[in-house]
mmCIF file with all atom_site columns, C-alpha atoms in Angstrom:
data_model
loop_
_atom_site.group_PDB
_atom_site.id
_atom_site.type_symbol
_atom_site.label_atom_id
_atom_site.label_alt_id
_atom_site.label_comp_id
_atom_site.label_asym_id
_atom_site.label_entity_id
_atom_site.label_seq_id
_atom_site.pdbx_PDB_ins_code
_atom_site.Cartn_x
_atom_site.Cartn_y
_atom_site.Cartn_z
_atom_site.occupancy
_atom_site.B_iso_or_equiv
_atom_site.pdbx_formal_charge
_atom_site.auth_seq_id
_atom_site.auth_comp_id
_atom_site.auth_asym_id
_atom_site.auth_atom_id
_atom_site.pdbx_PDB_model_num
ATOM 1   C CA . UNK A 1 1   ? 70.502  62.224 146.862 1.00 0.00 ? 1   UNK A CA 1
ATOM 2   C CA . UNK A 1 2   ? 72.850  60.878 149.741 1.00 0.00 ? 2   UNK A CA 1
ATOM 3   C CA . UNK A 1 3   ? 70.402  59.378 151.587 1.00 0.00 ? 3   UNK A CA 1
ATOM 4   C CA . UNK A 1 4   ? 68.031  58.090 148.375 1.00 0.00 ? 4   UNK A CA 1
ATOM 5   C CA . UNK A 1 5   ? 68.487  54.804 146.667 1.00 0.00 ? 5   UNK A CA 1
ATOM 6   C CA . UNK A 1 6   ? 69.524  54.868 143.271 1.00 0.00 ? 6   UNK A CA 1
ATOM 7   C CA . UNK A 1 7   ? 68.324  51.734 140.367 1.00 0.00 ? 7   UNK A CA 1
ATOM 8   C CA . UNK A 1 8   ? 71.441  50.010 138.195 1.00 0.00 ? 8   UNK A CA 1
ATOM 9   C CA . UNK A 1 9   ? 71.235  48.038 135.600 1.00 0.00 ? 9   UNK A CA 1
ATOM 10  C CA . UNK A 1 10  ? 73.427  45.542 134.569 1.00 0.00 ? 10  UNK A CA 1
ATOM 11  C CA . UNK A 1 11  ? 72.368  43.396 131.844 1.00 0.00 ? 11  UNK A CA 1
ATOM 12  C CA . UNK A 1 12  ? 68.733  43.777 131.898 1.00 0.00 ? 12  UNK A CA 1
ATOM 13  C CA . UNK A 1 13  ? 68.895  43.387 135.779 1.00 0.00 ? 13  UNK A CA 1
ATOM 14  C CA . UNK A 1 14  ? 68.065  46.026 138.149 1.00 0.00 ? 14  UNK A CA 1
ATOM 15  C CA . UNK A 1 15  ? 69.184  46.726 141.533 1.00 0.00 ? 15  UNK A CA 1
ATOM 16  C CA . UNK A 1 16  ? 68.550  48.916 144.313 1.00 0.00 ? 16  UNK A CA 1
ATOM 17  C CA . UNK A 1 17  ? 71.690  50.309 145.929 1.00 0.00 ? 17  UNK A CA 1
ATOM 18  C CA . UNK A 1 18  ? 72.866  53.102 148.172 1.00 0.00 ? 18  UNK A CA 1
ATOM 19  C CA . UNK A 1 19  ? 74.560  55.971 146.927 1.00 0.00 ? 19  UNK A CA 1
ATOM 20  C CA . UNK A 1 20  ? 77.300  54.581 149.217 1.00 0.00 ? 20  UNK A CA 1
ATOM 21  C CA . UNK A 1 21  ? 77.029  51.027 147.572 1.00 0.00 ? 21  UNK A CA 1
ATOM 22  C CA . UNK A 1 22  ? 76.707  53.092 143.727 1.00 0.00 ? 22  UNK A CA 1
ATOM 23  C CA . UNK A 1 23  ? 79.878  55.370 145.023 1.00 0.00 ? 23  UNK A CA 1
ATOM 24  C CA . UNK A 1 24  ? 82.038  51.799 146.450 1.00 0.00 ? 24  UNK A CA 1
ATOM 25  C CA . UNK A 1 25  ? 81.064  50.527 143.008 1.00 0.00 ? 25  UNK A CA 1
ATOM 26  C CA . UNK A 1 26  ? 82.208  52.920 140.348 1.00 0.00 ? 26  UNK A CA 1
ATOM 27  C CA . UNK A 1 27  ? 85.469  53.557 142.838 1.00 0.00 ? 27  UNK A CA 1
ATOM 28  C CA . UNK A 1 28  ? 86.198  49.691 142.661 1.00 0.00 ? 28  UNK A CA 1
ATOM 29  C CA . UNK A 1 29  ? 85.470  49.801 138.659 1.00 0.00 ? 29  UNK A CA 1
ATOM 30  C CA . UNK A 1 30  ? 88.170  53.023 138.315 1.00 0.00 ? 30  UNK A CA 1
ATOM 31  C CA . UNK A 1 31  ? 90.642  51.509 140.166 1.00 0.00 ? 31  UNK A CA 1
ATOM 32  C CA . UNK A 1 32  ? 90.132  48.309 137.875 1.00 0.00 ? 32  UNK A CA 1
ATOM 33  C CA . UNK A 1 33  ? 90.928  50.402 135.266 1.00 0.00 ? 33  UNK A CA 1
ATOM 34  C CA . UNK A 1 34  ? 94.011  51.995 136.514 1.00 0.00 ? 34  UNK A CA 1
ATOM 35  C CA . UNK A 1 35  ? 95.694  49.448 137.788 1.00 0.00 ? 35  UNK A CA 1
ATOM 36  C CA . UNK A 1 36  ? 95.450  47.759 133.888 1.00 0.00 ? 36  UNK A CA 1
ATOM 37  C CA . UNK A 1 37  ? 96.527  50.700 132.308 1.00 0.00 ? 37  UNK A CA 1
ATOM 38  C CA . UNK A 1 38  ? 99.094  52.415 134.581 1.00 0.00 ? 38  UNK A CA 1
ATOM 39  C CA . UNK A 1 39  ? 101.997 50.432 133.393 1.00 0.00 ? 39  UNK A CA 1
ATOM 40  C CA . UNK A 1 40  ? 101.535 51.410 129.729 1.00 0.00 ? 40  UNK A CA 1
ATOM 41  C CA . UNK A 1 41  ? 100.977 55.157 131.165 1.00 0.00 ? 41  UNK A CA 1
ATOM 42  C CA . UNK A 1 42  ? 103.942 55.818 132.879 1.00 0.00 ? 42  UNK A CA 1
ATOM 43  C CA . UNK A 1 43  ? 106.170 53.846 130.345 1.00 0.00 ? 43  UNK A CA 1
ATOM 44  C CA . UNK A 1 44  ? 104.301 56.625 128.015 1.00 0.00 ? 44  UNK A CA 1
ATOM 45  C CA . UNK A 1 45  ? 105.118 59.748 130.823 1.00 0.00 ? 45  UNK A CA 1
ATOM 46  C CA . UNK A 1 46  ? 108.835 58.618 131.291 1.00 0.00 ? 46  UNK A CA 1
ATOM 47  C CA . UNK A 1 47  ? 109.710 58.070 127.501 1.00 0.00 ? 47  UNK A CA 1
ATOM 48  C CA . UNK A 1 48  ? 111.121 60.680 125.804 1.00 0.00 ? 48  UNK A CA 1
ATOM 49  C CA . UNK A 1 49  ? 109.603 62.757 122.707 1.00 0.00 ? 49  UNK A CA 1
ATOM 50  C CA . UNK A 1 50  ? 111.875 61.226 120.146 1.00 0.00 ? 50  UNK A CA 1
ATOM 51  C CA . UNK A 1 51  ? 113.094 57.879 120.036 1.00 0.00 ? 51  UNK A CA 1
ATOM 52  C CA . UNK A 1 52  ? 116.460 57.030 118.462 1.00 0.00 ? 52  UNK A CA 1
ATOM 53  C CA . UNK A 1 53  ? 116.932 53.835 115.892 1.00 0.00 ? 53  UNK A CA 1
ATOM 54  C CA . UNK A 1 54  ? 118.646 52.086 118.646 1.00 0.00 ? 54  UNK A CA 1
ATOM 55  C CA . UNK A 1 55  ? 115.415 53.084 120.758 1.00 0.00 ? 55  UNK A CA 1
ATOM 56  C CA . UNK A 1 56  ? 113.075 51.625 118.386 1.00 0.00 ? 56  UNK A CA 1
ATOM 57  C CA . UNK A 1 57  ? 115.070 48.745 117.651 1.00 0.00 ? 57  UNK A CA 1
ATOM 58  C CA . UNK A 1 58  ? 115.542 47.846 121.374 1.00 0.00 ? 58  UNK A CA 1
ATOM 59  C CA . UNK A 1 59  ? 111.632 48.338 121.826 1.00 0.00 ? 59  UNK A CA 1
ATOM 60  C CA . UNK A 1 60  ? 110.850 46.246 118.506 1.00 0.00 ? 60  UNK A CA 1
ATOM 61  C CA . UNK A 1 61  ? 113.403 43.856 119.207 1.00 0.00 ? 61  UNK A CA 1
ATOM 62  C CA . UNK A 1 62  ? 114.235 44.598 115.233 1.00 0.00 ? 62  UNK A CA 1
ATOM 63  C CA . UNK A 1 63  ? 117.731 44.923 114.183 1.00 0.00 ? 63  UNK A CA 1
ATOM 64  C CA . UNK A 1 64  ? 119.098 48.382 112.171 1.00 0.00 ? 64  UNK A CA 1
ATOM 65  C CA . UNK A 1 65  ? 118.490 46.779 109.002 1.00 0.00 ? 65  UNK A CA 1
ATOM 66  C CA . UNK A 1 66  ? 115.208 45.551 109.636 1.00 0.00 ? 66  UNK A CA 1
ATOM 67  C CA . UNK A 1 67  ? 113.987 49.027 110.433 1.00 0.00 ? 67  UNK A CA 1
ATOM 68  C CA . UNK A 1 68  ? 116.265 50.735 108.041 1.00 0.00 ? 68  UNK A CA 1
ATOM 69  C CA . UNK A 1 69  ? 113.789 48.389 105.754 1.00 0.00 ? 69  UNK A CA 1
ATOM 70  C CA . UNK A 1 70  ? 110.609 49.060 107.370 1.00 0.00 ? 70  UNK A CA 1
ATOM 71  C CA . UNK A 1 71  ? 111.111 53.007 107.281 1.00 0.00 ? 71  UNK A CA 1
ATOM 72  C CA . UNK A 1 72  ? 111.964 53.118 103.462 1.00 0.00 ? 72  UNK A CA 1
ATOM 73  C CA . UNK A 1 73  ? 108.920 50.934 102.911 1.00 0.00 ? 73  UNK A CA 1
ATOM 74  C CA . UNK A 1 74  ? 107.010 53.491 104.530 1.00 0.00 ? 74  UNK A CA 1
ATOM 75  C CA . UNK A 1 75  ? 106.011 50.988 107.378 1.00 0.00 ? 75  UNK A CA 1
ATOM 76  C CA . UNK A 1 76  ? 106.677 53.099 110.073 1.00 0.00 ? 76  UNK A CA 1
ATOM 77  C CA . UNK A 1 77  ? 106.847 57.141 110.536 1.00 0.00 ? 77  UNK A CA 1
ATOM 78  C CA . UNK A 1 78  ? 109.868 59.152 111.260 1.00 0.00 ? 78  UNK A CA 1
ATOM 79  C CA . UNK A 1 79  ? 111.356 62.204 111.014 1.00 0.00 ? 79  UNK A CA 1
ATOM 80  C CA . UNK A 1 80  ? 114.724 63.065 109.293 1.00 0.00 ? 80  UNK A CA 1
ATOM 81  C CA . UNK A 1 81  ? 117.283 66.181 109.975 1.00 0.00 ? 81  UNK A CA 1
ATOM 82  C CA . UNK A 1 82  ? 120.550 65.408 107.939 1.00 0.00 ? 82  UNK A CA 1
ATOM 83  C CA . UNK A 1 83  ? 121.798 62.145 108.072 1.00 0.00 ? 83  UNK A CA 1
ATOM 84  C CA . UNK A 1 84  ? 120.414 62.023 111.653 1.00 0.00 ? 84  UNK A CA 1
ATOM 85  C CA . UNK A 1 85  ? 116.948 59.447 111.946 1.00 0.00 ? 85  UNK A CA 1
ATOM 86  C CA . UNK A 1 86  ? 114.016 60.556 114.909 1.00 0.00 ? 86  UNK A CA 1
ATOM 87  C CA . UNK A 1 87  ? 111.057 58.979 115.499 1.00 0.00 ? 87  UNK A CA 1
ATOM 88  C CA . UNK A 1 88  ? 108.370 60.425 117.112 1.00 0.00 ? 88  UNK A CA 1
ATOM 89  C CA . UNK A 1 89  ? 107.389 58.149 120.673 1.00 0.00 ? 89  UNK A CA 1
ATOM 90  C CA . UNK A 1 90  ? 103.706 58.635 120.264 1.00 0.00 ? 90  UNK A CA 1
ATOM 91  C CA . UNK A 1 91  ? 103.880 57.420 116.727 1.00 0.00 ? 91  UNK A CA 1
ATOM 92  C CA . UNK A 1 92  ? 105.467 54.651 117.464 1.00 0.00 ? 92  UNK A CA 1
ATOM 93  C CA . UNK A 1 93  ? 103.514 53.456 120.040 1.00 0.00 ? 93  UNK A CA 1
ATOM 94  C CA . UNK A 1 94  ? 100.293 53.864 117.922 1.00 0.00 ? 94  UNK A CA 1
ATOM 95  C CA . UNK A 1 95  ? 102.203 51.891 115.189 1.00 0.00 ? 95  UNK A CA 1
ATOM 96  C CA . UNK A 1 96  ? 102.386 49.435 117.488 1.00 0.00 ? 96  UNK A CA 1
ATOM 97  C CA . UNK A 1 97  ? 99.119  49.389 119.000 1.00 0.00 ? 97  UNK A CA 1
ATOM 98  C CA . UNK A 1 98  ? 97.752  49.378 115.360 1.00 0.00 ? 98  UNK A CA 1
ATOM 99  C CA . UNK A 1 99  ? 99.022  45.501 115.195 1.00 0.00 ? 99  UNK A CA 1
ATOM 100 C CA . UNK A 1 100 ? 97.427  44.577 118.766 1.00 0.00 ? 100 UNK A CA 1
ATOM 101 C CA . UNK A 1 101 ? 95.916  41.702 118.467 1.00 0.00 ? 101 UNK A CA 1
ATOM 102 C CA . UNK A 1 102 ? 93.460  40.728 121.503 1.00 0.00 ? 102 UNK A CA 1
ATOM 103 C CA . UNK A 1 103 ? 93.498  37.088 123.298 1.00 0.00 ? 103 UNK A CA 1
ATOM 104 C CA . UNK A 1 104 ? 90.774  34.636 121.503 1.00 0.00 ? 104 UNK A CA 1
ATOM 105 C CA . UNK A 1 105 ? 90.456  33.373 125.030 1.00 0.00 ? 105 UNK A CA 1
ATOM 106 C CA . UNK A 1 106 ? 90.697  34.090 128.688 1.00 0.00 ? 106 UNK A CA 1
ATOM 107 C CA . UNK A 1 107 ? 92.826  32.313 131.545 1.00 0.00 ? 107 UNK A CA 1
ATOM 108 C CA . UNK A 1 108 ? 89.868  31.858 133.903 1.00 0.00 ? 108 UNK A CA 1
#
């Protein structure tokens, strides 16, 4: 299939391309992708298992008392050992995410 032509469709229009031109493509659309996402990735890598109420209060922008409030609500997950307060990082990122609201409109 190196040498062959290969058919794509994009909205209900075909076109011939090389496997070269089909390879260039799908490279250009993955490093599209990357370069969106890799800044919420690697915040993701370098955080830590566990955040700390400062953590989440820093990252929320909340003070103690609003997530003191928030966490005996049952607003927001976390974890409890003594008097000491953990919350997991991937839980509160998905808490977060869960409130994502997407732009009604684009810049261009």
């Amino acid at each position: 299939m190196s040498n062959s032509n290969m058919v794509a469709v994009m909205q209900n229009q075909f076109a011939i391309l090389s496997t070269e031109d089909l390879s260039l493509l799908v490279s250009k659309a993955v490093e599209a992708v990357l370069k969106s996402q890799m800044p919420r990735l690697a915040e993701r890598i370098n955080s830590p298992e566990y955040f700390t109420q400062e953590a989440v209060c820093a990252l929320t922008g909340w003070s103690r008392r609003q997530l003191h409030y928030r966490r005996k609500k049952g607003f927001i997950p976390y974890c409890k050992r003594g008097r000491t307060v953990l919350f997991r990082a991937e839980q509160v990122y998905a808490w977060i995410e869960e409130g994502y609201v997407p732009a009604g409109r684009s810049l261009s």
